[in-house]
CSV table of C-alpha atoms in Angstrom, one decimal:
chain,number,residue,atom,x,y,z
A,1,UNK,CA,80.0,109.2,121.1
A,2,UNK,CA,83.1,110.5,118.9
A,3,UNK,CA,86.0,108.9,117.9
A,4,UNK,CA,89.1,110.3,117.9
A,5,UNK,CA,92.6,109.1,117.2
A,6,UNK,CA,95.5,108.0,120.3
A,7,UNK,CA,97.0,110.7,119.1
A,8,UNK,CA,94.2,113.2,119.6
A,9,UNK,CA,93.7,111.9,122.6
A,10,UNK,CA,97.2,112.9,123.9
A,11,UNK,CA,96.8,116.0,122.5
A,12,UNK,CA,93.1,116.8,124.1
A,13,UNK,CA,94.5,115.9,127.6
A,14,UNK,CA,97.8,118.0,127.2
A,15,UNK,CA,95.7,120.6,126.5
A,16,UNK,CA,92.9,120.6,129.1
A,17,UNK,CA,95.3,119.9,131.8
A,18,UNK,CA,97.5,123.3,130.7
A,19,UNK,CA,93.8,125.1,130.5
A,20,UNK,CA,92.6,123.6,134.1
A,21,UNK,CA,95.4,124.8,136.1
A,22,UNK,CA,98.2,127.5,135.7
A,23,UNK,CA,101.0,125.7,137.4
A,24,UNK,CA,100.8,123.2,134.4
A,25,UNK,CA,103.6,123.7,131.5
A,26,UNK,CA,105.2,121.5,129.0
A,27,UNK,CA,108.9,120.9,128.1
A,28,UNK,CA,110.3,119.0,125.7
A,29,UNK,CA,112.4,119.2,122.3
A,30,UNK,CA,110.8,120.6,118.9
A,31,UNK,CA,107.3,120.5,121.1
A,32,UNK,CA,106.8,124.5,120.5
A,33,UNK,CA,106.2,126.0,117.0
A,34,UNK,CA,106.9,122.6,115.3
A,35,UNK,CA,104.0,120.9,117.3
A,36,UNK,CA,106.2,117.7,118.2
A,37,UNK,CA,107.4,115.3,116.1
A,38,UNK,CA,104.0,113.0,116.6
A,39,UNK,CA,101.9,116.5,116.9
A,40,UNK,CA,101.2,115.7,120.1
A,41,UNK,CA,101.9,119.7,121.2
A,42,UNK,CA,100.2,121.3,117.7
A,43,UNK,CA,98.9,124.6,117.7
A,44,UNK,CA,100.2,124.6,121.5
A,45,UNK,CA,102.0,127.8,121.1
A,46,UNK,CA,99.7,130.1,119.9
A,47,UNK,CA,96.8,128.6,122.4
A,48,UNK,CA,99.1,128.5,125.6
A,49,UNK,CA,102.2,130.9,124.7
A,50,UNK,CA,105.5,130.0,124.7
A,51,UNK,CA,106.3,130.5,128.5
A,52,UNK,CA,104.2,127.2,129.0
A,53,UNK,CA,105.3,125.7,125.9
A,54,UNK,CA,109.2,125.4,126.5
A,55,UNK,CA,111.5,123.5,124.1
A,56,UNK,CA,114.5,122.4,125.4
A,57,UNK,CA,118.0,121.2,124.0
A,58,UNK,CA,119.2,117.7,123.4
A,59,UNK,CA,120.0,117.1,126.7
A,60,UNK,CA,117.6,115.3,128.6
A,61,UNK,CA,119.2,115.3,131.7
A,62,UNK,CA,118.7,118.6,132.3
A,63,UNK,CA,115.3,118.9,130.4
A,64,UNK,CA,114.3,116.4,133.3
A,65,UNK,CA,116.2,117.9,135.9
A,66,UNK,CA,114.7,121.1,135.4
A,67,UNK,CA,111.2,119.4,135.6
A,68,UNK,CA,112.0,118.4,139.3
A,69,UNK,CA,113.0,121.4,140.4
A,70,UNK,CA,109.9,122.9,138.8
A,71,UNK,CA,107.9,120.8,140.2
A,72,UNK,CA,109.4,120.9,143.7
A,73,UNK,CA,108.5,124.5,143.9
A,74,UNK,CA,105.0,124.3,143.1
A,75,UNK,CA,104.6,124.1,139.9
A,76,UNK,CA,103.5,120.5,137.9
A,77,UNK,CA,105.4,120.1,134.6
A,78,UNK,CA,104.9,117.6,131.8
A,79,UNK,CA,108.4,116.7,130.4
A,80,UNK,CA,108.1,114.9,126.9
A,81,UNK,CA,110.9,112.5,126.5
A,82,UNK,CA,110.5,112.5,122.5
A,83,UNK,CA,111.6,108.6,122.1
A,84,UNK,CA,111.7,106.0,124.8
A,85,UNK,CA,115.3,105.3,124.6
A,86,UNK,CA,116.4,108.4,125.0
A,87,UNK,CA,115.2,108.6,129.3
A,88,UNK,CA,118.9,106.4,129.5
A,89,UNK,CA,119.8,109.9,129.2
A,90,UNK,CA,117.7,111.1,132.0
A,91,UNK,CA,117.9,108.2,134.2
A,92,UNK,CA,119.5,109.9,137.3
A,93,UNK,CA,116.5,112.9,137.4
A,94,UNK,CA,114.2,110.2,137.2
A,95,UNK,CA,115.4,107.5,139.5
A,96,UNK,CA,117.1,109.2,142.0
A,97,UNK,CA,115.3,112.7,142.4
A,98,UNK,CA,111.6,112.9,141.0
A,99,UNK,CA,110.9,109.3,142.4
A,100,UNK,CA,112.5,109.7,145.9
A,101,UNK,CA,111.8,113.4,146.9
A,102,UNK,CA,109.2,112.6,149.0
A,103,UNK,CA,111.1,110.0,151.1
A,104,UNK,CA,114.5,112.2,151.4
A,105,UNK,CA,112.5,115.0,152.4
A,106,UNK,CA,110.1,113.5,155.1
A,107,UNK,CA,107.5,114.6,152.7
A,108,UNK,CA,108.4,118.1,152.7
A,109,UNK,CA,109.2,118.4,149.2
A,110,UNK,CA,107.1,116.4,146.3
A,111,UNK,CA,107.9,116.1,142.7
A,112,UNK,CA,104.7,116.0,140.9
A,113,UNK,CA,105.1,115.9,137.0
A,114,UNK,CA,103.8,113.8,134.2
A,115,UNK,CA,106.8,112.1,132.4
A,116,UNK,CA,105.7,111.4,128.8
A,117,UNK,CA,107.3,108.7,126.2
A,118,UNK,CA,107.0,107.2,123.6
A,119,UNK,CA,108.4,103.9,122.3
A,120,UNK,CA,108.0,100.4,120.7
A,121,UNK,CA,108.7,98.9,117.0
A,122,UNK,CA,106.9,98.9,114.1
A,123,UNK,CA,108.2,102.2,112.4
A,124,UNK,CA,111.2,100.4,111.4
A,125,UNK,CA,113.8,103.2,113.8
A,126,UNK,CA,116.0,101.0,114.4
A,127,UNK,CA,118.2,100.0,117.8
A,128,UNK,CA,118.3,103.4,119.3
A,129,UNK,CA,114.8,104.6,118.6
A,130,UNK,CA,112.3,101.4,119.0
A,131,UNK,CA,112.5,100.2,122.4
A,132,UNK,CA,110.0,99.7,125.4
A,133,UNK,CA,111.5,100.1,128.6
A,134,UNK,CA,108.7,100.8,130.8
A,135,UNK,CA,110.2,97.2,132.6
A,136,UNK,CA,113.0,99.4,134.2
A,137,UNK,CA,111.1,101.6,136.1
A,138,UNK,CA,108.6,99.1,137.9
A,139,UNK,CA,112.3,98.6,140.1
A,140,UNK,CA,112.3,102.2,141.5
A,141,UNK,CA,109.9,103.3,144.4
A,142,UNK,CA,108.0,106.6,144.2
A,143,UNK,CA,107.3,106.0,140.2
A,144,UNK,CA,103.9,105.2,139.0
A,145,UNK,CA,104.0,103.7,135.3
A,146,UNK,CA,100.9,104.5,133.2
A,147,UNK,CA,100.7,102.4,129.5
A,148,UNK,CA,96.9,103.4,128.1
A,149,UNK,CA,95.9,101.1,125.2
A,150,UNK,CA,92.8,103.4,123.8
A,151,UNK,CA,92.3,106.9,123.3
A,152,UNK,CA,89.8,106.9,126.2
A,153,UNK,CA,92.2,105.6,128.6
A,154,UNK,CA,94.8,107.8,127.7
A,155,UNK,CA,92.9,111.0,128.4
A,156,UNK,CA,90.9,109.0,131.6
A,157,UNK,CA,94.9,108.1,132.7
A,158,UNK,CA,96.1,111.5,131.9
A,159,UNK,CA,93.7,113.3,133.8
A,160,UNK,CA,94.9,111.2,137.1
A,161,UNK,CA,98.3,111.8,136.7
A,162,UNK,CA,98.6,115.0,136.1
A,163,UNK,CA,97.0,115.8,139.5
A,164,UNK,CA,99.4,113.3,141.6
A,165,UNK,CA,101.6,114.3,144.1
A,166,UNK,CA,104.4,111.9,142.5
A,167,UNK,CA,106.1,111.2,139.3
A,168,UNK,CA,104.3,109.4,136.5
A,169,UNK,CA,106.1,107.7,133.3
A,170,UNK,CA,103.3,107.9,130.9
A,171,UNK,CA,104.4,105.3,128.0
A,172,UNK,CA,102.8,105.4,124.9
A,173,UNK,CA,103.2,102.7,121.7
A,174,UNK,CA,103.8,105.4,118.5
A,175,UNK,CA,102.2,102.4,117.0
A,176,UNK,CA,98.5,103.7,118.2
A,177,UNK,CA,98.9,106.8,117.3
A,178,UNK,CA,96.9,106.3,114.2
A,179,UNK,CA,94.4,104.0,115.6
A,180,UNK,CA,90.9,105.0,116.6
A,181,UNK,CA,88.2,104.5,119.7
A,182,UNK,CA,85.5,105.8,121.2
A,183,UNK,CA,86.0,109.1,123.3
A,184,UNK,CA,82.9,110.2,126.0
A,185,UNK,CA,82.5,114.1,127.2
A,186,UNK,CA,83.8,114.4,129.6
A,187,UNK,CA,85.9,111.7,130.2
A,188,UNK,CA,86.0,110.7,133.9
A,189,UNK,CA,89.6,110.2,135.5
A,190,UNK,CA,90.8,106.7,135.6
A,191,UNK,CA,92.4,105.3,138.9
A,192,UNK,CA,96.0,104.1,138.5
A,193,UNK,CA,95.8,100.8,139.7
A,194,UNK,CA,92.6,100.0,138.1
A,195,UNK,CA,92.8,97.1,134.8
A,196,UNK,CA,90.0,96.0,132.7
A,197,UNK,CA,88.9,93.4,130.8
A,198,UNK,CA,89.1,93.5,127.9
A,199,UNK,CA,87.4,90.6,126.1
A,200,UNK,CA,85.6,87.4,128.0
A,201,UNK,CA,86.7,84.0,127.7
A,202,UNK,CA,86.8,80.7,129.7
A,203,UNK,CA,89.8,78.9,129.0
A,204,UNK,CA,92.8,80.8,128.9
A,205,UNK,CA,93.5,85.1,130.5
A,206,UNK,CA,95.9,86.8,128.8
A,207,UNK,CA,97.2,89.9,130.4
A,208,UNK,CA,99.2,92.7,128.1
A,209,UNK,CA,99.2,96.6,128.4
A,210,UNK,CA,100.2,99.2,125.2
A,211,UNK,CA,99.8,98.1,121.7
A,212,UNK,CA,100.0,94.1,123.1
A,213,UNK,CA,96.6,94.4,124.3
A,214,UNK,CA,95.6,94.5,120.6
A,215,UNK,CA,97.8,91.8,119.9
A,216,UNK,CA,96.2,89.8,122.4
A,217,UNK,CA,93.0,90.7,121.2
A,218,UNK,CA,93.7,89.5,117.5
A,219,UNK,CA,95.3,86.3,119.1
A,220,UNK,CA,92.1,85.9,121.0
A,221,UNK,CA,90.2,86.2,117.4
A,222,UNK,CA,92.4,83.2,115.8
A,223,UNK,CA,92.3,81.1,119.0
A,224,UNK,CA,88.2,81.0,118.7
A,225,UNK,CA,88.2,79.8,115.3
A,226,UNK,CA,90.1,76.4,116.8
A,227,UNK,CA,87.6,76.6,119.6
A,228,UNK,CA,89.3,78.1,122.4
A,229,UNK,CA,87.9,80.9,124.6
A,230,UNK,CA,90.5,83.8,125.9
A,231,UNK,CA,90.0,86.2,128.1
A,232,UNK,CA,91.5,89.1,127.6
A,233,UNK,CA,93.1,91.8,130.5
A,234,UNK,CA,94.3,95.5,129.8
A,235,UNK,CA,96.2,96.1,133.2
A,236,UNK,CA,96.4,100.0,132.0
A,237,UNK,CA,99.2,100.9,134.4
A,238,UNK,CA,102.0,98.7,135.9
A,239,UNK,CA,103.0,100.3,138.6
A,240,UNK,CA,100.4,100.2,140.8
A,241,UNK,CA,99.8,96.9,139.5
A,242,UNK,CA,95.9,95.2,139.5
A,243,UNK,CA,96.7,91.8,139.9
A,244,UNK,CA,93.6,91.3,141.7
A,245,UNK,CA,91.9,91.5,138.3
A,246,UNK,CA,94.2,88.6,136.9
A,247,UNK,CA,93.6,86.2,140.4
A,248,UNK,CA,89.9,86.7,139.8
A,249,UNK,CA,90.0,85.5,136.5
A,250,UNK,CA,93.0,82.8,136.6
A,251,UNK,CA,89.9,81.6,139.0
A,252,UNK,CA,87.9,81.1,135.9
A,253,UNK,CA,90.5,80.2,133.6
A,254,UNK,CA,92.8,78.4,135.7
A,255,UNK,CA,95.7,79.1,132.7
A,256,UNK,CA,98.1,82.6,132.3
A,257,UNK,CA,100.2,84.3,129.3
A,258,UNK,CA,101.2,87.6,129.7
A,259,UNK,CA,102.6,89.5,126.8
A,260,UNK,CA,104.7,92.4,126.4
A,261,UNK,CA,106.7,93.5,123.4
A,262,UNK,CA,109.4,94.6,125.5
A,263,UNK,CA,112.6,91.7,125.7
A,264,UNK,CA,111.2,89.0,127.9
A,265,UNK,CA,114.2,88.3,130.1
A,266,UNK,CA,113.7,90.8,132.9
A,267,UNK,CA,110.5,92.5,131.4
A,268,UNK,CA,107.8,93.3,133.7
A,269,UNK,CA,106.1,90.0,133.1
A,270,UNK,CA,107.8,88.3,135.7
A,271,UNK,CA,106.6,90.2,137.6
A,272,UNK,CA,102.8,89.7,137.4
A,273,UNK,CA,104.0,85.8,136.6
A,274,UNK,CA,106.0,85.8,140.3
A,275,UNK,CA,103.0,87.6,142.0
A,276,UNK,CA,100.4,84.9,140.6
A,277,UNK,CA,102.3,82.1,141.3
A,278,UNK,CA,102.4,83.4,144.9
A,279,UNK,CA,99.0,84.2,145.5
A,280,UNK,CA,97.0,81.9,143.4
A,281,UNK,CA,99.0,79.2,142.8
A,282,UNK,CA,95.9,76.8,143.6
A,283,UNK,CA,94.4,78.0,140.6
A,284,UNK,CA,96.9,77.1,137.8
A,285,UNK,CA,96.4,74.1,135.7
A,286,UNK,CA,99.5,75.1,134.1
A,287,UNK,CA,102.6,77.0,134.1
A,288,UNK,CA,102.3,80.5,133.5
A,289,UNK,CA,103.8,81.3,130.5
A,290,UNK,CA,105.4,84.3,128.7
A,291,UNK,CA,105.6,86.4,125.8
A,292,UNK,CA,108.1,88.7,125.7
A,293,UNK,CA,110.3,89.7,122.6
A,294,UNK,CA,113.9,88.0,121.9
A,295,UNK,CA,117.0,89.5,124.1
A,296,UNK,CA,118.4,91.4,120.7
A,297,UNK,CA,118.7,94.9,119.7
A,298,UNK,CA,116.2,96.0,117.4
A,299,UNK,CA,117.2,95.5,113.8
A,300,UNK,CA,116.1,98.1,111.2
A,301,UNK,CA,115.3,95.8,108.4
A,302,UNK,CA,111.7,94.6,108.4
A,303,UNK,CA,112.0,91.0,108.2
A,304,UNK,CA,114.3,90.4,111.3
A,305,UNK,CA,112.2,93.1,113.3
A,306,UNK,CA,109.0,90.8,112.8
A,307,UNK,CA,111.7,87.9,113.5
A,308,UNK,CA,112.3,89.1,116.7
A,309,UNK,CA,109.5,91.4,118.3
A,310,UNK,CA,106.7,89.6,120.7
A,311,UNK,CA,103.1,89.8,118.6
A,312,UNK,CA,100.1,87.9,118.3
A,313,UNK,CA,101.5,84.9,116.2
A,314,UNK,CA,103.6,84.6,119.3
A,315,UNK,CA,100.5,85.0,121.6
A,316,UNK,CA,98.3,82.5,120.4
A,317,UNK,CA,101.0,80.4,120.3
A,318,UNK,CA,101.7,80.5,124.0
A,319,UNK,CA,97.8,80.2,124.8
A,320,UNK,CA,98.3,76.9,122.7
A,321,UNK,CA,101.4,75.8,124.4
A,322,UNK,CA,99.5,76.5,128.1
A,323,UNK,CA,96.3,74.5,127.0
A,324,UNK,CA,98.8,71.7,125.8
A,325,UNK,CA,98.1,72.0,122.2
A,326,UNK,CA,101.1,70.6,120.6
A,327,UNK,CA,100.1,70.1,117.3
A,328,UNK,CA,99.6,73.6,117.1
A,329,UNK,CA,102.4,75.5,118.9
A,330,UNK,CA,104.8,75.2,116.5
């Protein structure tokens, strides 16, 4: 089996989805004969031409807009939102368009397009450029939220979203980009909905999507050297959300911590925190705990970015906290 990079991966699925089906195009800013700022569109041009390869202007509320209207007449654009941060931009197309067409319209009209983002720290970009924000969107009916965490996932995710009949924010950590997995061909489409675990354990679950399901993983790595066991969930998409694969093994466990790097007041966590407490409350042995990063704006310099950003240090020391370590949670 090959290995390819996340970033690869984005590119492959792009790229088969524009050769499997006409009505396919891409828009986006400096996506065409610059090949994206992540490469994510290379060579694009010249393979597709230009008429499917469309950049836009700085102005993402149109870019977006004109991806709904696109999409409501048949065709099924992917609109790259080159940072994260900047769909505050585009809020309105997304929110109160693409996501409730269906609804206004009786299901008439239909807005299928692939929204696709990128985001989270790590690159040192600062406030305006680092954030994860995939929290706002679980709010708004009519929006599926996709977050691969391999480059197999993200071309098995892809391939499903690009053939709904709804919206799709597809958010990607620019930290992966670089990293490396194992790629099958072909690889079969991945059900939104759908987690997986990642890693077995016993004593503790933790649940994480993006670049935190590494995190969670390296946490899981310490934690067994002090004799703990964590079980590690990739939920893959949040909205539709598999909690069923977190009851099933918070029945095992009996003990939760979901991480995200996104802030932790109001981040999608509580959520999944609210739904288990609901339906499988009987299980816990503990509170449910979180971790989220610190309600601050992202600072540029390095040191109080690691200060305040969620990561595995902080992981493994809410899975001590939740098995009532105390010695070791500070």
């Amino acid at each position: 089996m090959r290995e390819i990079t996340f970033i690869e991966a984005v590119r492959e699925a792009q790229a088969e989805a524009l050769a499997s089906d006409d009505r396919v195009f891409i828009m986006g800013q400096e996506i065409g004969s610059y090949g994206g700022v992540f490469r994510a569109t290379q060579d694009f041009v010249r393979r597709f031409g230009g008429h499917r390869v469309r950049d836009m202007p700085i102005a993402e509320q149109s870019m977006l807009g004109a991806g709904v209207g696109a999409a409501v007449t048949g065709m099924r654009p992917i609109v790259e939102v080159m940072f994260m941060d900047f769909v505050a931009c585009g809020m309105d197309a997304i929110v109160n368009h693409a996501a409730k067409m269906r609804y206004m319209s009786g299901d008439q009209l239909r807005a299928p397009m692939v929204i696709r983002t990128q985001g989270g720290s790590g690159t040192h970009h600062g406030s305006q450029h680092s954030q994860t924000l995939e929290s706002w969107f679980l709010h708004v009916p009519g929006l599926a939220v996709a977050v691969p965490s391999t480059p197999q996932d993200v071309k098995g995710l892809f391939k499903t979203s690009v053939e709904l009949e709804h919206p799709v924010l597809f958010v990607e950590h620019r930290a992966l980009y670089r990293t490396t997995g194992p790629v099958p061909d072909p690889v079969a489409p991945i059900p939104l909905g759908q987690g997986v675990v990642r890693r077995r354990g016993e004593d503790v679950t933790v649940a994480a999507v993006g670049k935190s399901v590494h995190q969670a993983l390296a946490a899981a790595l310490e934690m067994e050297e002090e004799g703990v066991s964590v079980e590690v969930i990739d939920l893959r998409t949040l909205v539709p959300m598999d909690v069923e694969i977190v009851l099933e093994s918070l029945s095992r466990t009996h003990r939760l911590v979901v991480a995200h790097e996104a802030v932790e007041r109001g981040g999608w966590a509580g959520e999944l925190v609210a739904r288990v407490v609901a339906e499988g409350f009987d299980e816990l042995d503990a509170p449910p705990l979180r971790a989220g990063s610190k309600a601050t704006p992202i600072p540029f310099a390095r040191e109080l970015e690691a200060a305040m950003i969620s990561d595995e240090r902080l992981i493994a020391r809410r899975i001590r906290e939740s098995l009532d370590l105390a010695e070791y949670s500070e």
